[in-house]
Amino acid sequence: MLITFEGIDGAGKSTQVKKLKKYLMEKGHDVITLREPGGTVVAEKIRDLLLESKHDITPVGELLLFSASRAELVQNVILPELKRNKVVILDRFYDSTTAYQGYGRGLELQLLQQINAIASFGLQPDCTFFLDISPEDALIRKFSEKSLPLAFEESELDRMESSGLAFYQKVRKGYMKLLENNERFVLLNAGDEPQAIHDRIIQKLASLCKNTASTEPAKNRKQ
Ligand SMILES: Nc1ncnc2c1ncn2[C@@H]1O[C@H](COP(=O)(O)OP(=O)(O)O)[C@@H](O)[C@H]1O
Ligand SMILES: [Mg+2]
């Protein structure tokens, strides 16, 4: 089973991934958690390139680097782990590409769909949890997380984080579009208490498993 988490930085993805992993492991499931970009030696190097604020990267270059990192992770780690019947929890997947590089940077959505399908080998998540937060609230969380003063240095943020509030508004709208068009998406209010969000996630997964009556690895389906 492949479960993905989406949402802008500060939404609470890492927090929920950690909680869900603990819960499922206690239930006796074999669980692996991964985050994009990264997860293999090459993918981590690409991650550094993408997030280091000193690099200027074109939107298309950014798209292809994220996609290259994804292809490495999917082929070398995710597909083999799914074959071993592991529950794979992924912090970001190609929906991030659609939201950030598509809606955020303005790249053509149809083209993105094709690139996403190539980079993920047609793999589709069984369930995608979208943690929704306003970019302003997310930024406030980031300030307190990094103990930044209100007048902070740009260099304290990574390359994606320094893209500005208007960019993140577009990304958020993109996620909302994805949510409207994909049944696998589950909307979560990121402003709720972490435990309440976690409970809702468990509830959703329980009903999903009841409906499919199986935790078999996701088949290669089209997006
Ligand atoms: N539901 C929540 N309510 C309030 N604060 C939260 C919540 N979830 C996470 N946080 C805090 O917000 C910050 C960002 O959370 P994190 O899980 O790292 O988000 P992400 O991985 O999406 O960037 C952290 O300081 C975390 O403790
Ligand atoms: Mg995180």
Tab-separated table of C-alpha atoms and ligand atoms in Angstrom:
chain	number	residue	atom	x	y	z
A	1	MET	CA	0.000	0.000	0.000
A	2	LEU	CA	1.274	3.452	-0.915
A	3	ILE	CA	0.161	6.390	1.229
A	4	THR	CA	1.283	9.912	0.351
A	5	PHE	CA	1.210	13.199	2.233
A	6	GLU	CA	0.942	16.548	0.497
A	7	GLY	CA	0.775	20.186	1.514
A	8	ILE	CA	2.984	23.245	1.627
A	9	ASP	CA	5.964	23.443	3.973
A	10	GLY	CA	4.858	23.815	7.547
A	11	ALA	CA	1.511	22.063	6.997
A	12	GLY	CA	2.468	19.227	9.320
A	13	LYS	CA	3.351	16.410	6.910
A	14	SER	CA	6.429	15.199	8.787
A	15	THR	CA	4.510	15.286	12.059
A	16	GLN	CA	1.708	13.109	10.656
A	17	VAL	CA	4.048	10.748	8.797
A	18	LYS	CA	5.857	10.040	12.063
A	19	LYS	CA	2.610	9.438	13.962
A	20	LEU	CA	1.195	7.187	11.270
A	21	LYS	CA	4.369	5.133	11.038
A	22	LYS	CA	4.370	4.560	14.802
A	23	TYR	CA	0.686	3.599	14.775
A	24	LEU	CA	0.976	1.151	11.881
A	25	MET	CA	4.142	-0.432	13.267
A	26	GLU	CA	2.438	-0.982	16.605
A	27	LYS	CA	-0.344	-2.705	14.662
A	28	GLY	CA	2.294	-5.072	13.277
A	29	HIS	CA	2.620	-3.673	9.763
A	30	ASP	CA	5.917	-3.509	7.951
A	31	VAL	CA	6.290	0.213	7.288
A	32	ILE	CA	8.826	2.343	5.474
A	33	THR	CA	8.735	6.133	5.365
A	34	LEU	CA	10.431	8.183	2.672
A	35	ARG	CA	10.495	11.810	1.679
A	36	GLU	CA	10.830	13.525	-1.667
A	37	PRO	CA	13.113	14.633	-3.080
A	38	GLY	CA	15.652	12.123	-1.801
A	39	GLY	CA	15.843	8.555	-0.551
A	40	THR	CA	18.768	7.247	-2.617
A	41	VAL	CA	22.337	8.511	-2.881
A	42	VAL	CA	21.685	10.129	-6.256
A	43	ALA	CA	18.268	11.461	-5.253
A	44	GLU	CA	19.780	13.074	-2.128
A	45	LYS	CA	22.380	14.818	-4.264
A	46	ILE	CA	19.586	16.137	-6.475
A	47	ARG	CA	17.754	17.252	-3.316
A	48	ASP	CA	20.771	19.320	-2.269
A	49	LEU	CA	20.875	20.954	-5.692
A	50	LEU	CA	17.173	21.759	-5.581
A	51	LEU	CA	17.003	23.152	-2.073
A	52	GLU	CA	20.301	25.023	-1.708
A	53	SER	CA	19.377	28.674	-1.988
A	54	LYS	CA	22.566	29.668	-3.788
A	55	HIS	CA	21.456	27.970	-7.042
A	56	ASP	CA	19.307	29.667	-9.676
A	57	ILE	CA	17.287	26.971	-11.456
A	58	THR	CA	14.867	27.455	-14.351
A	59	PRO	CA	11.295	26.152	-13.916
A	60	VAL	CA	11.866	23.394	-16.490
A	61	GLY	CA	15.188	22.479	-14.915
A	62	GLU	CA	13.469	22.323	-11.540
A	63	LEU	CA	10.739	20.077	-12.943
A	64	LEU	CA	13.220	17.662	-14.476
A	65	LEU	CA	15.424	17.533	-11.395
A	66	PHE	CA	12.477	16.715	-9.138
A	67	SER	CA	11.368	14.113	-11.668
A	68	ALA	CA	14.835	12.580	-11.946
A	69	SER	CA	15.018	12.285	-8.177
A	70	ARG	CA	11.558	10.646	-8.174
A	71	ALA	CA	12.505	8.102	-10.828
A	72	GLU	CA	15.530	7.046	-8.759
A	73	LEU	CA	13.421	6.637	-5.640
A	74	VAL	CA	10.527	4.811	-7.311
A	75	GLN	CA	12.600	2.312	-9.251
A	76	ASN	CA	15.232	1.624	-6.597
A	77	VAL	CA	13.201	1.768	-3.401
A	78	ILE	CA	9.426	2.201	-3.637
A	79	LEU	CA	8.621	-0.508	-6.185
A	80	PRO	CA	10.815	-3.146	-4.493
A	81	GLU	CA	9.363	-2.289	-1.050
A	82	LEU	CA	5.793	-2.515	-2.353
A	83	LYS	CA	6.633	-5.910	-3.836
A	84	ARG	CA	7.714	-6.991	-0.350
A	85	ASN	CA	4.234	-5.992	0.842
A	86	LYS	CA	5.491	-3.058	2.878
A	87	VAL	CA	3.318	-0.100	3.651
A	88	VAL	CA	5.155	2.807	2.028
A	89	ILE	CA	4.464	6.256	3.469
A	90	LEU	CA	5.726	9.016	1.259
A	91	ASP	CA	6.234	12.640	2.300
A	92	ARG	CA	5.457	14.284	-1.092
A	93	PHE	CA	5.043	12.613	-4.478
A	94	TYR	CA	4.149	13.785	-7.979
A	95	ASP	CA	1.170	15.779	-6.758
A	96	SER	CA	3.798	18.186	-5.399
A	97	THR	CA	5.132	18.552	-8.937
A	98	THR	CA	1.671	19.330	-10.276
A	99	ALA	CA	1.004	21.834	-7.494
A	100	TYR	CA	4.443	23.532	-7.392
A	101	GLN	CA	5.828	23.346	-10.911
A	102	GLY	CA	2.402	23.303	-12.607
A	103	TYR	CA	0.139	25.657	-10.694
A	104	GLY	CA	2.981	27.454	-8.875
A	105	ARG	CA	5.530	27.999	-11.640
A	106	GLY	CA	3.011	27.876	-14.488
A	107	LEU	CA	4.305	24.904	-16.493
A	108	GLU	CA	1.831	23.181	-18.790
A	109	LEU	CA	-0.277	20.698	-16.851
A	110	GLN	CA	-0.697	18.111	-19.612
A	111	LEU	CA	3.028	17.940	-20.093
A	112	LEU	CA	3.485	17.535	-16.361
A	113	GLN	CA	1.074	14.606	-16.288
A	114	GLN	CA	3.210	12.796	-18.820
A	115	ILE	CA	6.452	13.533	-17.015
A	116	ASN	CA	4.889	12.515	-13.695
A	117	ALA	CA	3.774	9.207	-15.208
A	118	ILE	CA	7.257	8.548	-16.585
A	119	ALA	CA	9.043	9.449	-13.347
A	120	SER	CA	6.706	7.341	-11.210
A	121	PHE	CA	6.515	4.394	-13.622
A	122	GLY	CA	2.729	4.792	-13.628
A	123	LEU	CA	2.487	4.119	-9.912
A	124	GLN	CA	-0.482	5.713	-8.150
A	125	PRO	CA	-0.941	6.246	-4.409
A	126	ASP	CA	-3.774	4.327	-2.735
A	127	CYS	CA	-4.497	7.346	-0.605
A	128	THR	CA	-3.215	10.920	-0.529
A	129	PHE	CA	-3.632	13.070	2.555
A	130	PHE	CA	-3.596	16.787	1.811
A	131	LEU	CA	-2.910	18.979	4.827
A	132	ASP	CA	-4.367	22.381	4.068
A	133	ILE	CA	-2.958	25.529	5.648
A	134	SER	CA	-2.724	29.141	4.500
A	135	PRO	CA	0.779	30.181	3.391
A	136	GLU	CA	0.711	32.903	6.085
A	137	ASP	CA	0.049	30.402	8.878
A	138	ALA	CA	2.624	28.035	7.429
A	139	LEU	CA	5.211	30.795	7.480
A	140	ILE	CA	4.435	31.588	11.116
A	141	ARG	CA	5.019	27.918	11.947
A	142	LYS	CA	8.303	27.972	10.067
A	143	PHE	CA	9.404	31.091	11.986
A	144	SER	CA	8.817	29.444	15.310
A	145	GLU	CA	10.289	26.113	14.175
A	146	LYS	CA	13.535	27.725	13.078
A	147	SER	CA	13.404	30.248	15.939
A	148	LEU	CA	13.648	33.033	13.395
A	149	PRO	CA	13.032	36.647	14.403
A	150	LEU	CA	10.307	38.435	12.451
A	151	ALA	CA	12.944	40.262	10.373
A	152	PHE	CA	14.805	37.180	9.212
A	153	GLU	CA	17.550	36.657	6.683
A	154	GLU	CA	16.397	35.229	3.322
A	155	SER	CA	19.348	32.868	3.511
A	156	GLU	CA	17.717	31.105	6.483
A	157	LEU	CA	15.123	29.656	4.106
A	158	ASP	CA	15.772	26.995	1.462
A	159	ARG	CA	15.385	27.735	-2.257
A	160	MET	CA	11.760	26.591	-2.464
A	161	GLU	CA	10.809	28.282	0.818
A	162	SER	CA	12.046	31.631	-0.470
A	163	SER	CA	9.609	31.587	-3.410
A	164	GLY	CA	7.244	34.059	-1.731
A	165	LEU	CA	3.655	34.080	-0.487
A	166	ALA	CA	2.044	34.634	-3.925
A	167	PHE	CA	3.745	31.481	-5.189
A	168	TYR	CA	2.431	29.482	-2.238
A	169	GLN	CA	-1.101	30.818	-2.815
A	170	LYS	CA	-0.948	29.392	-6.327
A	171	VAL	CA	0.409	26.090	-5.022
A	172	ARG	CA	-2.420	25.858	-2.505
A	173	LYS	CA	-4.994	26.498	-5.261
A	174	GLY	CA	-3.312	23.774	-7.301
A	175	TYR	CA	-3.714	21.290	-4.480
A	176	MET	CA	-7.390	22.233	-4.239
A	177	LYS	CA	-7.848	21.486	-7.940
A	178	LEU	CA	-6.169	18.116	-7.497
A	179	LEU	CA	-8.448	17.414	-4.562
A	180	GLU	CA	-11.533	18.174	-6.663
A	181	ASN	CA	-10.393	15.887	-9.460
A	182	ASN	CA	-8.997	12.877	-7.608
A	183	GLU	CA	-10.923	10.540	-5.350
A	184	ARG	CA	-7.768	9.304	-3.658
A	185	PHE	CA	-7.298	12.760	-2.054
A	186	VAL	CA	-8.384	13.340	1.532
A	187	LEU	CA	-8.624	16.941	2.745
A	188	LEU	CA	-7.349	17.586	6.259
A	189	ASN	CA	-7.445	20.881	8.116
A	190	ALA	CA	-3.819	21.416	9.095
A	191	GLY	CA	-4.926	23.858	11.794
A	192	ASP	CA	-6.537	21.097	13.858
A	193	GLU	CA	-4.663	19.487	16.723
A	194	PRO	CA	-2.068	16.943	15.516
A	195	GLN	CA	-3.830	14.123	17.374
A	196	ALA	CA	-7.216	14.985	15.828
A	197	ILE	CA	-5.659	14.959	12.349
A	198	HIS	CA	-4.003	11.635	13.100
A	199	ASP	CA	-7.308	10.112	14.263
A	200	ARG	CA	-8.986	11.184	11.038
A	201	ILE	CA	-6.160	9.623	9.006
A	202	ILE	CA	-6.542	6.306	10.837
A	203	GLN	CA	-10.292	6.410	10.310
A	204	LYS	CA	-9.883	7.021	6.598
A	205	LEU	CA	-7.327	4.250	6.170
A	206	ALA	CA	-9.518	1.806	8.073
A	207	SER	CA	-12.426	2.452	5.726
A	208	LEU	CA	-10.134	2.277	2.711
A	209	CYS	CA	-8.814	-1.131	3.781
A	210	LYS	CA	-12.359	-2.352	4.431
A	211	ASN	CA	-13.390	-1.304	0.939
A	212	THR	CA	-10.429	-2.856	-0.854
A	213	ALA	CA	-10.221	-5.771	1.662
A	214	SER	CA	-6.527	-5.902	0.935
A	215	THR	CA	-3.253	-4.146	1.671
A	216	GLU	CA	-1.619	-5.458	-1.477
A	217	PRO	CA	0.868	-3.234	-3.235
A	218	ALA	CA	-0.578	-0.696	-5.595
A	219	LYS	CA	-0.736	-2.061	-9.113
A	220	ASN	CA	0.764	-0.049	-11.911
A	221	ARG	CA	-2.210	2.042	-12.799
A	222	LYS	CA	-2.473	5.113	-14.916
A	223	GLN	CA	-2.660	8.481	-13.189
B	1	LIG	N1	-1.553	20.282	13.654
B	1	LIG	C1	-0.590	21.116	14.050
B	1	LIG	N2	-0.888	22.203	14.787
B	1	LIG	C2	0.080	23.083	15.170
B	1	LIG	N3	1.401	22.943	14.879
B	1	LIG	C3	1.754	21.868	14.136
B	1	LIG	C4	0.789	20.900	13.682
B	1	LIG	N4	1.438	19.942	12.968
B	1	LIG	C5	2.731	20.292	12.969
B	1	LIG	N5	2.939	21.441	13.673
B	1	LIG	C6	4.215	22.165	13.858
B	1	LIG	O1	4.422	22.925	12.665
B	1	LIG	C7	5.781	22.844	12.253
B	1	LIG	C8	5.852	22.222	10.863
B	1	LIG	O2	5.439	20.858	10.934
B	1	LIG	P1	6.052	19.737	9.982
B	1	LIG	O3	5.417	18.447	10.386
B	1	LIG	O4	7.534	19.799	9.983
B	1	LIG	O5	5.475	20.236	8.582
B	1	LIG	P2	5.949	19.870	7.103
B	1	LIG	O6	6.649	18.546	7.173
B	1	LIG	O7	4.666	19.809	6.333
B	1	LIG	O8	6.824	20.988	6.658
B	1	LIG	C9	6.497	22.032	13.316
B	1	LIG	O9	7.084	22.925	14.225
B	1	LIG	C10	5.396	21.222	13.964
B	1	LIG	O10	5.688	20.909	15.309
B	2	MG	MG	8.543	17.976	6.492
